[in-house]
Coordinates of C-alpha atoms (C1' of nucleotides) in Angstrom, one line a residue:
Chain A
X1 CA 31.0 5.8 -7.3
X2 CA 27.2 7.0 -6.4
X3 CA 24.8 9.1 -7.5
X4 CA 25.0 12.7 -5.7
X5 CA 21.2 13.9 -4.8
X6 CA 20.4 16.7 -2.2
X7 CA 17.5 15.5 0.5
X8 CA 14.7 18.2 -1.4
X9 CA 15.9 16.1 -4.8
X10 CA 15.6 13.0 -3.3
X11 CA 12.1 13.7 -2.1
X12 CA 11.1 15.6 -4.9
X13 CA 12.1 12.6 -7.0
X14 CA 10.2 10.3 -4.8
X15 CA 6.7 12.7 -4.9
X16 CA 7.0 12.6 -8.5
X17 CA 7.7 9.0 -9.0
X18 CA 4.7 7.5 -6.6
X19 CA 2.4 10.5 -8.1
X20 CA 3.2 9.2 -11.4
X21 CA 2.1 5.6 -10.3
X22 CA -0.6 6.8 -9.0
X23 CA -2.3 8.6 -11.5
X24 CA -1.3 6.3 -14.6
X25 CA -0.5 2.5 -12.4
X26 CA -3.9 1.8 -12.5
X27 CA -2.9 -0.3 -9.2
X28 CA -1.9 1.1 -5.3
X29 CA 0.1 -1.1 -4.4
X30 CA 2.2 -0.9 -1.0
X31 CA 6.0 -0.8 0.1
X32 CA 5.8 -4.5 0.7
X33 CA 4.5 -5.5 -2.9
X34 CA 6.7 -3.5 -4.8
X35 CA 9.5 -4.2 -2.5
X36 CA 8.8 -7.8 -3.3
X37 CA 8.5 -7.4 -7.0
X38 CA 11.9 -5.7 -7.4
X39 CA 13.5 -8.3 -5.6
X40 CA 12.4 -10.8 -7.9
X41 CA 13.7 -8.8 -11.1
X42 CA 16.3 -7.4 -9.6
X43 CA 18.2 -10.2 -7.7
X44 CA 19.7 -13.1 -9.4
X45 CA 17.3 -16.1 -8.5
X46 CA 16.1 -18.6 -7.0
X47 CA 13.8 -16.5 -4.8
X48 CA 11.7 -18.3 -2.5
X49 CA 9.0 -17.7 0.1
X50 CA 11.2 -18.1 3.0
X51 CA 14.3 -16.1 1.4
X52 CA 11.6 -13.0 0.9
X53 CA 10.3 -13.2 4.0
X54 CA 12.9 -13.0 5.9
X55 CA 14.9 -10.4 3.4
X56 CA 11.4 -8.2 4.4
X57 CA 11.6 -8.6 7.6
X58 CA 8.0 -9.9 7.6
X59 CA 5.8 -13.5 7.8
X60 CA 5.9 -16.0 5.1
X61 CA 2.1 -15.7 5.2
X62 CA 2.4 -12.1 4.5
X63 CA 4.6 -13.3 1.3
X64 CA 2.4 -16.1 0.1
X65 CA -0.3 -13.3 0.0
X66 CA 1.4 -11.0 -2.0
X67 CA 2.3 -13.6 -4.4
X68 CA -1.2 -14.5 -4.6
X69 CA -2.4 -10.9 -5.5
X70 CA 0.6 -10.3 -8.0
X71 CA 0.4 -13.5 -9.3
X72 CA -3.3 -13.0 -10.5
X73 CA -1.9 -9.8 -12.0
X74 CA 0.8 -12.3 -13.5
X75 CA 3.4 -10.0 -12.8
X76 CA 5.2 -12.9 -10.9
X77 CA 4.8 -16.8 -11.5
X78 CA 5.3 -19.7 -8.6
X79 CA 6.8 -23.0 -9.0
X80 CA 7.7 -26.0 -7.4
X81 CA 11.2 -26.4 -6.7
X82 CA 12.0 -30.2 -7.9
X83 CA 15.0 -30.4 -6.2
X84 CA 13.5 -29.8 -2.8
X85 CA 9.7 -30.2 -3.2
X86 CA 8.9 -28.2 0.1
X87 CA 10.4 -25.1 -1.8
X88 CA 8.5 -22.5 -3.8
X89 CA 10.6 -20.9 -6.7
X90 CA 9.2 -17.7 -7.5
X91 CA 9.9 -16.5 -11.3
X92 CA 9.3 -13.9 -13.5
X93 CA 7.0 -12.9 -16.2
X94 CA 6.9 -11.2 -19.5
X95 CA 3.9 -8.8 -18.2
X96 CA 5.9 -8.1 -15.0
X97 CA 9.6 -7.5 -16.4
X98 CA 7.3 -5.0 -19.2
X99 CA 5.9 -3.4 -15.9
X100 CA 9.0 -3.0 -13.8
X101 CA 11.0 -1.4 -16.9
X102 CA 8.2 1.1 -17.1
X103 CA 8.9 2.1 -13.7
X104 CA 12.4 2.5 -14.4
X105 CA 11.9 4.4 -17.0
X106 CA 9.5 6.3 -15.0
X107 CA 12.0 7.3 -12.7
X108 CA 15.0 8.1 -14.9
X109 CA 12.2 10.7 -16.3
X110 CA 10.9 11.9 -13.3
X111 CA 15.0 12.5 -12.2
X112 CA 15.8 14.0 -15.4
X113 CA 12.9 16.7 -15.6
X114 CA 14.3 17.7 -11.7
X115 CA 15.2 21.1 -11.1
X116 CA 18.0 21.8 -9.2
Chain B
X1 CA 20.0 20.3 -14.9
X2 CA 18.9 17.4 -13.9
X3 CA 19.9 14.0 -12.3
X4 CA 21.2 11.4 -14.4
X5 CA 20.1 7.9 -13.6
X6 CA 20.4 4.4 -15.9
X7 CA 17.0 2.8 -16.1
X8 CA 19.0 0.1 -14.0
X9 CA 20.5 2.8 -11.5
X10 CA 16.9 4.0 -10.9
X11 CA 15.4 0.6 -10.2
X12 CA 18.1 -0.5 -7.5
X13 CA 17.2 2.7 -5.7
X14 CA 13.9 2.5 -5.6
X15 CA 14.2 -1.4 -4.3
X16 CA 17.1 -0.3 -1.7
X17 CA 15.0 2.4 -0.5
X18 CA 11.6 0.4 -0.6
X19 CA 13.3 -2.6 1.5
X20 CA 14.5 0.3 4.3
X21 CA 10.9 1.1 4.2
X22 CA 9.8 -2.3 4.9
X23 CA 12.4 -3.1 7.2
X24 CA 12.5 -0.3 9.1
X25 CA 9.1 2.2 8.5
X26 CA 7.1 0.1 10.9
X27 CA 4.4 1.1 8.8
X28 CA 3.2 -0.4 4.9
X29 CA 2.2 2.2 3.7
X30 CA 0.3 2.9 -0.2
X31 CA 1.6 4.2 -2.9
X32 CA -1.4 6.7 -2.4
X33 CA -0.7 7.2 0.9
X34 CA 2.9 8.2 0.3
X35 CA 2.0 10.5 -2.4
X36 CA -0.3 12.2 -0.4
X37 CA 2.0 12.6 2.5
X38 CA 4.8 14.2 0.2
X39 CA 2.5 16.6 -1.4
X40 CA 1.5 18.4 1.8
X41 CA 5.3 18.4 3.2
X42 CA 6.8 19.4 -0.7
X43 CA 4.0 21.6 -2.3
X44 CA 2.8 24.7 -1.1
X45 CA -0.2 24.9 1.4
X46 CA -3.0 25.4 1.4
X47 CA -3.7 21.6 0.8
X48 CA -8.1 20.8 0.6
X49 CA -9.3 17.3 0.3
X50 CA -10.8 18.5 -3.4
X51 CA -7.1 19.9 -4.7
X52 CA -5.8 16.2 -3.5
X53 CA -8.2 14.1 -5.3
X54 CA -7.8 15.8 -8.4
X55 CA -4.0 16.0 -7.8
X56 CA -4.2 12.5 -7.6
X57 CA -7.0 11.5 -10.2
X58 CA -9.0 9.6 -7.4
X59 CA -12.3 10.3 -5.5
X60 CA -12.6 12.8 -2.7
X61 CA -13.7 9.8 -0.2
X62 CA -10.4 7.7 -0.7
X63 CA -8.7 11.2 0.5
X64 CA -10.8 11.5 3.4
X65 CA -10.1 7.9 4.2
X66 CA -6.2 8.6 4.3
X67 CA -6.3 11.2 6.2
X68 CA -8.2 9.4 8.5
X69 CA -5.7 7.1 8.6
X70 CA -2.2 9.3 8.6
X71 CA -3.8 11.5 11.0
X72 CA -4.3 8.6 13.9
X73 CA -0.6 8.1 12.9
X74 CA -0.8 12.0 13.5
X75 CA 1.7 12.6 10.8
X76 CA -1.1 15.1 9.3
X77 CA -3.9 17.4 11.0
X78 CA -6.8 18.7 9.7
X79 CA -8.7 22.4 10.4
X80 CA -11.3 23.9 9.0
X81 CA -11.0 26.9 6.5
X82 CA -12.2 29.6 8.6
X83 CA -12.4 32.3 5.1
X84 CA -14.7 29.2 3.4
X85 CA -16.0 26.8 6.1
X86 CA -16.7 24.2 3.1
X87 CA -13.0 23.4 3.3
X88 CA -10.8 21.6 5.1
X89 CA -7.3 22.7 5.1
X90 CA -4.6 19.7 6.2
X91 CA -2.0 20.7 7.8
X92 CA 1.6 19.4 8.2
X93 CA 3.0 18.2 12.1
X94 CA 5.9 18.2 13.7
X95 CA 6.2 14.1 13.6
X96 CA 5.0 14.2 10.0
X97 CA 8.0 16.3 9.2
X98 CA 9.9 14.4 10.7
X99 CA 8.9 10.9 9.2
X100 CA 9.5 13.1 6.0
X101 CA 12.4 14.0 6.8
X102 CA 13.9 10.3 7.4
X103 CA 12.7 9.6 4.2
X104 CA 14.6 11.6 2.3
X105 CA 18.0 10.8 3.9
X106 CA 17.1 7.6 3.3
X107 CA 17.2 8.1 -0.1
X108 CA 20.0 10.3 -0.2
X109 CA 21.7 7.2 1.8
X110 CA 21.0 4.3 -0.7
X111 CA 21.8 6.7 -3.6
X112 CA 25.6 7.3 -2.6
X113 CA 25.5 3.4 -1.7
X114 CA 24.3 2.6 -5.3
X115 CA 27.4 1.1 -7.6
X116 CA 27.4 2.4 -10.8
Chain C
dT1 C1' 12.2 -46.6 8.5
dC2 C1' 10.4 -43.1 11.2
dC3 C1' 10.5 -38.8 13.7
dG4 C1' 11.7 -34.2 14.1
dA5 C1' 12.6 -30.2 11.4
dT6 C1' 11.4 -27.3 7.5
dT7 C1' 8.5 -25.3 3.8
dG8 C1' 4.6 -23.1 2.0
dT9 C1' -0.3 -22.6 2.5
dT10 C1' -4.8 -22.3 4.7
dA11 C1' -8.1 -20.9 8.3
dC12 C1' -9.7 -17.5 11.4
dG13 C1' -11.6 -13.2 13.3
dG14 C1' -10.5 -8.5 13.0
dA15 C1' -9.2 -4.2 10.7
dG16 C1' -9.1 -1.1 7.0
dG17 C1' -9.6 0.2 2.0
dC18 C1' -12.5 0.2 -2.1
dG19 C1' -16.3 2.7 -5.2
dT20 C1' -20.8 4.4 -5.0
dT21 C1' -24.3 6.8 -3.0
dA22 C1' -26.4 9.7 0.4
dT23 C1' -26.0 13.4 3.6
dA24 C1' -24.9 17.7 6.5
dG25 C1' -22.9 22.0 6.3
dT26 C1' -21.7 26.1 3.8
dC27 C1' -21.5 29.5 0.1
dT28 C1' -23.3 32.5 -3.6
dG29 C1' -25.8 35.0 -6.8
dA30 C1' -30.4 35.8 -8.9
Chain D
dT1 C1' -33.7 35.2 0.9
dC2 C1' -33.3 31.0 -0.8
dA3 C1' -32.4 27.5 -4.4
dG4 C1' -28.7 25.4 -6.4
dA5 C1' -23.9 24.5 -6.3
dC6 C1' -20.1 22.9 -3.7
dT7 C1' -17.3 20.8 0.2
dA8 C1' -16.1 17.0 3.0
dT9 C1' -17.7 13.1 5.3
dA10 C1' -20.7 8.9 6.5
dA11 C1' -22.9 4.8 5.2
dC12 C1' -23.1 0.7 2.5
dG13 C1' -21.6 -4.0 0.9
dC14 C1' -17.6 -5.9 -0.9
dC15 C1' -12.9 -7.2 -1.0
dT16 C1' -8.1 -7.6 0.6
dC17 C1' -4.9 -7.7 4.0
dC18 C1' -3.3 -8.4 8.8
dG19 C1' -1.1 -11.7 12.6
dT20 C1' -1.5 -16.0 14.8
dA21 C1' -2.1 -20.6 14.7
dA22 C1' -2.8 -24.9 12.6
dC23 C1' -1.9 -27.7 8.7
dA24 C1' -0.2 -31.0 4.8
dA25 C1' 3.8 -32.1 2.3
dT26 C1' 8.5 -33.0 2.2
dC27 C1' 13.2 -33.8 3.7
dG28 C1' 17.0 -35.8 6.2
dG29 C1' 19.5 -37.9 9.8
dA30 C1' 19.5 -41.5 13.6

DNA sequence: TCCGATTGTTACGGAGGCGTTATAGTCTGA
DNA sequence: TCAGACTATAACGCCTCCGTAACAATCGGA
């Protein structure tokens, strides 16, 4: 199965979506950051800074920096991996799964009030 | 009518399409900067730095400042209003369009991907 | 036990965004 | 006509991010 959109839906969806982050986020984040975020609440764990950087395509200092900004946030938490001590497990949060099911809900609304 | 999404439905998309962005785009862009990019390709012109920011609920300067940026990327131009020469009217190119464009079958893509 | 490999982080100079404020250009109505 | 309103942009100091390179900590096999 899938879910059927036309191109104009799709990017109708999408304006309405980031224009409705925008306007009520509070924060601006990029591609990268949410891209990160998702991954964390979305995939089953253990995430680390390797794994996300090369799942991104991008440098692990590019991922240890977002980690740092959304970590002050605390929408994402670090720890140590015991078994492996060079490994960094990233987890998740209360304030960030709160955050990410707002965005979800965000969209299902933004898709539902779509005209088509 | 609308499209019906799941709260969960609407997440993966959003990471799936995201991660091609990432992967793919080249660039990282904001969520600012993408909302200002659809609304000039989706919405109907004539599109002024003032009608942005209050689209938006941000100042005039963080407009100028991304059109300064998505214009070097020329995926926007700008011209003045010739009827009121206190405005700038931003215009939509040919690449622009076409970055657009990519965007939404990219959607469309990860949305007939997504298991339900 | 080391020595190479691996992991994540920090340091660095540069680039770009932020909000606020100031400014140049333009319009409009008294 | 011209003073005030309005538009977009520039300037300012601050902050965050960038990519590259170096780094400390840790692991694992010879």
């Amino acid at each position: 199965m899938s879910v059927v959109l036309r191109p104009s839906e799709a990017l109708n969806l999408w304006h309405d979506v980031t224009l409705g982050l925008v306007r009520d986020g509070g924060h601006d984040f990029s591609a990268r950051q949410i891209t990160i975020l998702l991954t964390v609440y979305l995939e089953t764990p253990p995430h680390t800074v390797r794994g996300l950087a090369a799942k991104l395509g991008v440098t692990k200092p590019v991922i240890t920096r977002a980690l740092d900004t959304m970590g002050a946030l605390e929408l994402v938490s670090r720890r140590r991996d015991e078994a492996d001590r060079r490994n960094v497990i990233i987890q998740r949060t209360v304030k960030g799964a709160l955050f990410v099911e707002k965005i979800g809900d965000l969209i299902v609304a933004r898709a539902k009030d779509l005209p088509r």
